[in-house]
């Protein structure tokens, strides 16, 4: 009788928890999409002029990512609260690598010869070929803001434990958004065509207030998402940080 065939030994790595994987993927998607949409300069309430002293209030100068980008900080808050600074930092650096990869691939695709039937090469390059300054702005603001946001969130949790979630969310939002907005706007303003000091102040102040306001408005939702992830995460509470 023929000898039974020996089955090869197969090994696999342990899967990350489902909630962590989903949050990490959403975080990276928001960052890449925001980096593309931010290349469009936007003016809201055009035709309306209002200023307080030297500070222009209306029209509002911003970019095309203003409605989506605050979501990255909401996801960052959930990651920081549930998984801690080290795990969140991994996601931030993975997002950084994803943005670099996207920029390289966009540049490579722009450089490829267009097919005879494709007549949108110029528009393709304008949308995806972000200037080096804009890319640098997105990367610098993203990394600095998200790391500050996560650090403040985790530092406060070490002091208060599971209590005072509202304080952690509020404080980390203000700190992270301030650093992110200041760094990003300082570098990106020239890349999207902002040429006056008044427009720059408007762009920076509106960006900070808008993104912070969105996070405060959705804080009740963030609360519920954090509770849900803590309940679904099988490892929550199994690791204690000093």
mmCIF file of C-alpha atoms in Angstrom, residues 1-217:
data_model
loop_
_atom_site.group_PDB
_atom_site.id
_atom_site.type_symbol
_atom_site.label_atom_id
_atom_site.label_comp_id
_atom_site.label_asym_id
_atom_site.label_seq_id
_atom_site.Cartn_x
_atom_site.Cartn_y
_atom_site.Cartn_z
ATOM 1 C CA UNK A 1 0.000 0.000 0.000
ATOM 2 C CA UNK A 2 1.287 3.491 -0.787
ATOM 3 C CA UNK A 3 2.431 5.499 2.181
ATOM 4 C CA UNK A 4 0.010 8.255 3.225
ATOM 5 C CA UNK A 5 1.071 11.612 1.924
ATOM 6 C CA UNK A 6 2.577 13.780 4.629
ATOM 7 C CA UNK A 7 0.913 17.156 4.914
ATOM 8 C CA UNK A 8 3.214 20.145 4.955
ATOM 9 C CA UNK A 9 3.301 22.140 8.169
ATOM 10 C CA UNK A 10 1.663 25.505 7.548
ATOM 11 C CA UNK A 11 2.197 28.492 9.818
ATOM 12 C CA UNK A 12 0.384 31.795 10.026
ATOM 13 C CA UNK A 13 0.875 34.993 11.957
ATOM 14 C CA UNK A 14 -1.775 35.943 14.494
ATOM 15 C CA UNK A 15 -4.399 38.271 13.087
ATOM 16 C CA UNK A 16 -4.742 41.734 14.650
ATOM 17 C CA UNK A 17 -8.036 42.331 16.377
ATOM 18 C CA UNK A 18 -10.845 43.283 14.007
ATOM 19 C CA UNK A 19 -11.631 46.678 15.641
ATOM 20 C CA UNK A 20 -7.976 47.769 15.507
ATOM 21 C CA UNK A 21 -7.593 46.705 11.867
ATOM 22 C CA UNK A 22 -10.765 48.534 10.792
ATOM 23 C CA UNK A 23 -9.811 51.729 12.633
ATOM 24 C CA UNK A 24 -6.297 51.673 11.189
ATOM 25 C CA UNK A 25 -7.616 51.219 7.647
ATOM 26 C CA UNK A 26 -10.169 54.002 8.025
ATOM 27 C CA UNK A 27 -7.513 56.291 9.469
ATOM 28 C CA UNK A 28 -5.174 55.761 6.528
ATOM 29 C CA UNK A 29 -7.989 56.161 3.986
ATOM 30 C CA UNK A 30 -9.028 59.501 5.507
ATOM 31 C CA UNK A 31 -5.436 60.747 5.452
ATOM 32 C CA UNK A 32 -4.827 59.845 1.802
ATOM 33 C CA UNK A 33 -8.174 61.240 0.623
ATOM 34 C CA UNK A 34 -7.642 64.433 2.623
ATOM 35 C CA UNK A 35 -4.188 64.918 1.159
ATOM 36 C CA UNK A 36 -5.685 64.871 -2.348
ATOM 37 C CA UNK A 37 -8.705 67.061 -1.659
ATOM 38 C CA UNK A 38 -6.567 69.604 0.239
ATOM 39 C CA UNK A 39 -4.929 70.598 -3.046
ATOM 40 C CA UNK A 40 -8.029 72.621 -3.937
ATOM 41 C CA UNK A 41 -8.255 76.135 -2.525
ATOM 42 C CA UNK A 42 -11.801 76.949 -1.381
ATOM 43 C CA UNK A 43 -13.538 80.219 -0.550
ATOM 44 C CA UNK A 44 -16.804 79.973 1.376
ATOM 45 C CA UNK A 45 -19.367 82.802 1.489
ATOM 46 C CA UNK A 46 -17.847 84.548 -1.514
ATOM 47 C CA UNK A 47 -19.236 88.005 -2.089
ATOM 48 C CA UNK A 48 -19.689 88.648 1.646
ATOM 49 C CA UNK A 49 -17.041 90.803 3.280
ATOM 50 C CA UNK A 50 -16.703 91.073 7.041
ATOM 51 C CA UNK A 51 -13.642 91.811 9.153
ATOM 52 C CA UNK A 52 -12.810 92.637 12.751
ATOM 53 C CA UNK A 53 -9.870 95.009 12.628
ATOM 54 C CA UNK A 54 -7.128 93.382 10.575
ATOM 55 C CA UNK A 55 -8.690 89.903 10.861
ATOM 56 C CA UNK A 56 -10.866 88.849 7.937
ATOM 57 C CA UNK A 57 -13.897 86.800 9.018
ATOM 58 C CA UNK A 58 -15.780 86.483 5.712
ATOM 59 C CA UNK A 59 -15.275 85.186 3.110
ATOM 60 C CA UNK A 60 -13.727 82.083 4.635
ATOM 61 C CA UNK A 61 -10.552 80.765 2.996
ATOM 62 C CA UNK A 62 -9.926 77.032 3.376
ATOM 63 C CA UNK A 63 -9.125 73.930 1.329
ATOM 64 C CA UNK A 64 -11.078 70.995 -0.051
ATOM 65 C CA UNK A 65 -10.282 68.712 2.876
ATOM 66 C CA UNK A 66 -11.963 70.827 5.562
ATOM 67 C CA UNK A 67 -15.094 68.637 5.754
ATOM 68 C CA UNK A 68 -13.281 65.293 5.992
ATOM 69 C CA UNK A 69 -10.018 65.821 7.833
ATOM 70 C CA UNK A 70 -11.504 66.188 11.372
ATOM 71 C CA UNK A 71 -12.560 62.543 11.118
ATOM 72 C CA UNK A 72 -8.905 61.510 11.366
ATOM 73 C CA UNK A 73 -8.700 63.049 14.832
ATOM 74 C CA UNK A 74 -11.881 61.309 15.940
ATOM 75 C CA UNK A 75 -10.383 57.977 14.851
ATOM 76 C CA UNK A 76 -7.082 58.948 16.487
ATOM 77 C CA UNK A 77 -8.911 59.617 19.759
ATOM 78 C CA UNK A 78 -10.536 56.190 19.662
ATOM 79 C CA UNK A 79 -7.212 54.489 18.928
ATOM 80 C CA UNK A 80 -5.430 56.393 21.694
ATOM 81 C CA UNK A 81 -8.130 55.770 24.303
ATOM 82 C CA UNK A 82 -8.441 52.042 23.600
ATOM 83 C CA UNK A 83 -4.974 50.971 22.428
ATOM 84 C CA UNK A 84 -2.559 53.543 23.888
ATOM 85 C CA UNK A 85 0.180 55.743 22.480
ATOM 86 C CA UNK A 86 2.472 53.019 21.108
ATOM 87 C CA UNK A 87 -0.248 51.322 19.046
ATOM 88 C CA UNK A 88 -1.565 54.657 17.802
ATOM 89 C CA UNK A 89 1.933 55.798 16.875
ATOM 90 C CA UNK A 90 2.281 52.699 14.673
ATOM 91 C CA UNK A 91 -0.872 53.664 12.801
ATOM 92 C CA UNK A 92 0.335 57.265 12.412
ATOM 93 C CA UNK A 93 3.656 56.139 10.938
ATOM 94 C CA UNK A 94 1.854 53.656 8.692
ATOM 95 C CA UNK A 95 -0.322 56.528 7.499
ATOM 96 C CA UNK A 96 2.809 58.583 6.876
ATOM 97 C CA UNK A 97 4.253 55.746 4.774
ATOM 98 C CA UNK A 98 0.937 55.437 2.921
ATOM 99 C CA UNK A 99 0.995 59.136 2.019
ATOM 100 C CA UNK A 100 4.555 58.846 0.726
ATOM 101 C CA UNK A 101 3.650 55.764 -1.325
ATOM 102 C CA UNK A 102 0.571 57.499 -2.746
ATOM 103 C CA UNK A 103 2.626 60.551 -3.748
ATOM 104 C CA UNK A 104 5.274 58.393 -5.443
ATOM 105 C CA UNK A 105 2.630 56.373 -7.321
ATOM 106 C CA UNK A 106 0.796 59.533 -8.407
ATOM 107 C CA UNK A 107 4.031 60.990 -9.764
ATOM 108 C CA UNK A 108 4.842 57.749 -11.575
ATOM 109 C CA UNK A 109 1.356 57.574 -13.119
ATOM 110 C CA UNK A 110 1.569 61.217 -14.237
ATOM 111 C CA UNK A 111 4.896 60.506 -15.915
ATOM 112 C CA UNK A 112 3.583 57.530 -17.909
ATOM 113 C CA UNK A 113 2.740 58.249 -21.589
ATOM 114 C CA UNK A 114 -0.985 58.811 -22.125
ATOM 115 C CA UNK A 115 -2.933 56.555 -24.463
ATOM 116 C CA UNK A 116 -4.230 58.212 -27.675
ATOM 117 C CA UNK A 117 -7.817 57.915 -26.444
ATOM 118 C CA UNK A 118 -7.052 59.528 -23.051
ATOM 119 C CA UNK A 119 -7.424 63.295 -23.288
ATOM 120 C CA UNK A 120 -7.485 64.143 -19.569
ATOM 121 C CA UNK A 121 -3.774 63.879 -18.840
ATOM 122 C CA UNK A 122 -3.481 67.547 -17.899
ATOM 123 C CA UNK A 123 -6.385 67.412 -15.440
ATOM 124 C CA UNK A 124 -5.061 64.146 -13.992
ATOM 125 C CA UNK A 125 -1.698 65.749 -13.307
ATOM 126 C CA UNK A 126 -3.204 68.886 -11.803
ATOM 127 C CA UNK A 127 -5.365 66.940 -9.355
ATOM 128 C CA UNK A 128 -2.900 64.266 -8.255
ATOM 129 C CA UNK A 129 0.404 66.034 -8.818
ATOM 130 C CA UNK A 130 0.471 67.941 -5.567
ATOM 131 C CA UNK A 131 3.388 70.313 -5.266
ATOM 132 C CA UNK A 132 6.271 69.230 -3.010
ATOM 133 C CA UNK A 133 5.344 72.037 -0.610
ATOM 134 C CA UNK A 134 1.785 70.787 -0.252
ATOM 135 C CA UNK A 135 2.946 67.242 0.272
ATOM 136 C CA UNK A 136 5.455 68.413 2.885
ATOM 137 C CA UNK A 137 2.712 70.436 4.596
ATOM 138 C CA UNK A 138 0.390 67.457 4.762
ATOM 139 C CA UNK A 139 3.039 65.116 6.076
ATOM 140 C CA UNK A 140 4.440 67.533 8.667
ATOM 141 C CA UNK A 141 1.025 68.602 9.947
ATOM 142 C CA UNK A 142 -0.300 65.058 9.971
ATOM 143 C CA UNK A 143 2.553 63.525 11.955
ATOM 144 C CA UNK A 144 3.020 66.374 14.444
ATOM 145 C CA UNK A 145 -0.688 66.911 15.079
ATOM 146 C CA UNK A 146 -1.627 63.244 15.422
ATOM 147 C CA UNK A 147 1.286 62.436 17.721
ATOM 148 C CA UNK A 148 0.511 65.429 19.961
ATOM 149 C CA UNK A 149 -3.173 64.434 19.989
ATOM 150 C CA UNK A 150 -2.357 60.863 20.998
ATOM 151 C CA UNK A 151 0.283 61.863 23.548
ATOM 152 C CA UNK A 152 -2.055 64.269 25.380
ATOM 153 C CA UNK A 153 -4.895 61.739 25.309
ATOM 154 C CA UNK A 154 -2.768 58.973 26.798
ATOM 155 C CA UNK A 155 -0.969 61.234 29.305
ATOM 156 C CA UNK A 156 -4.292 62.395 30.745
ATOM 157 C CA UNK A 157 -5.640 58.850 30.882
ATOM 158 C CA UNK A 158 -2.638 57.797 32.953
ATOM 159 C CA UNK A 159 -3.663 60.447 35.476
ATOM 160 C CA UNK A 160 -7.407 59.860 35.565
ATOM 161 C CA UNK A 161 -7.815 56.239 34.499
ATOM 162 C CA UNK A 162 -11.181 55.537 32.898
ATOM 163 C CA UNK A 163 -12.724 58.723 34.333
ATOM 164 C CA UNK A 164 -12.976 62.162 32.653
ATOM 165 C CA UNK A 165 -13.067 60.997 29.051
ATOM 166 C CA UNK A 166 -14.551 64.368 28.077
ATOM 167 C CA UNK A 167 -11.419 66.122 29.388
ATOM 168 C CA UNK A 168 -9.109 63.825 27.437
ATOM 169 C CA UNK A 169 -11.064 64.282 24.226
ATOM 170 C CA UNK A 170 -11.296 68.071 24.601
ATOM 171 C CA UNK A 171 -7.675 68.655 25.579
ATOM 172 C CA UNK A 172 -6.181 66.338 22.973
ATOM 173 C CA UNK A 173 -8.371 67.872 20.272
ATOM 174 C CA UNK A 174 -7.310 71.435 21.025
ATOM 175 C CA UNK A 175 -3.619 70.539 21.314
ATOM 176 C CA UNK A 176 -3.466 68.303 18.253
ATOM 177 C CA UNK A 177 -5.561 70.508 15.991
ATOM 178 C CA UNK A 178 -3.599 73.621 16.968
ATOM 179 C CA UNK A 179 -0.247 72.040 16.126
ATOM 180 C CA UNK A 180 -1.541 70.385 12.961
ATOM 181 C CA UNK A 181 -3.258 73.507 11.642
ATOM 182 C CA UNK A 182 -0.369 75.842 12.381
ATOM 183 C CA UNK A 183 2.222 73.546 10.789
ATOM 184 C CA UNK A 184 0.100 72.652 7.765
ATOM 185 C CA UNK A 185 -1.144 76.142 6.990
ATOM 186 C CA UNK A 186 2.293 77.715 7.400
ATOM 187 C CA UNK A 187 3.685 75.420 4.703
ATOM 188 C CA UNK A 188 0.642 74.946 2.460
ATOM 189 C CA UNK A 189 -0.629 78.519 2.174
ATOM 190 C CA UNK A 190 1.682 79.445 -0.665
ATOM 191 C CA UNK A 191 1.127 76.130 -2.452
ATOM 192 C CA UNK A 192 -2.632 76.692 -2.850
ATOM 193 C CA UNK A 193 -2.292 80.367 -3.807
ATOM 194 C CA UNK A 194 -2.733 82.273 -0.526
ATOM 195 C CA UNK A 195 -0.634 85.403 -0.957
ATOM 196 C CA UNK A 196 -1.805 87.921 1.677
ATOM 197 C CA UNK A 197 -1.381 87.991 5.440
ATOM 198 C CA UNK A 198 -5.139 88.461 5.939
ATOM 199 C CA UNK A 199 -5.954 85.362 3.898
ATOM 200 C CA UNK A 200 -3.326 83.367 5.783
ATOM 201 C CA UNK A 201 -4.714 84.355 9.198
ATOM 202 C CA UNK A 202 -8.235 83.560 8.002
ATOM 203 C CA UNK A 203 -7.089 80.226 6.574
ATOM 204 C CA UNK A 204 -5.294 79.236 9.783
ATOM 205 C CA UNK A 205 -7.870 80.472 12.297
ATOM 206 C CA UNK A 206 -10.826 79.033 10.385
ATOM 207 C CA UNK A 207 -9.038 75.696 9.983
ATOM 208 C CA UNK A 208 -8.355 75.422 13.712
ATOM 209 C CA UNK A 209 -11.820 76.551 14.814
ATOM 210 C CA UNK A 210 -13.658 74.465 12.243
ATOM 211 C CA UNK A 211 -11.810 71.206 12.905
ATOM 212 C CA UNK A 212 -12.019 71.680 16.677
ATOM 213 C CA UNK A 213 -15.728 72.541 16.482
ATOM 214 C CA UNK A 214 -16.494 69.433 14.438
ATOM 215 C CA UNK A 215 -14.755 67.228 16.980
ATOM 216 C CA UNK A 216 -16.646 68.839 19.852
ATOM 217 C CA UNK A 217 -19.944 68.438 17.996
#
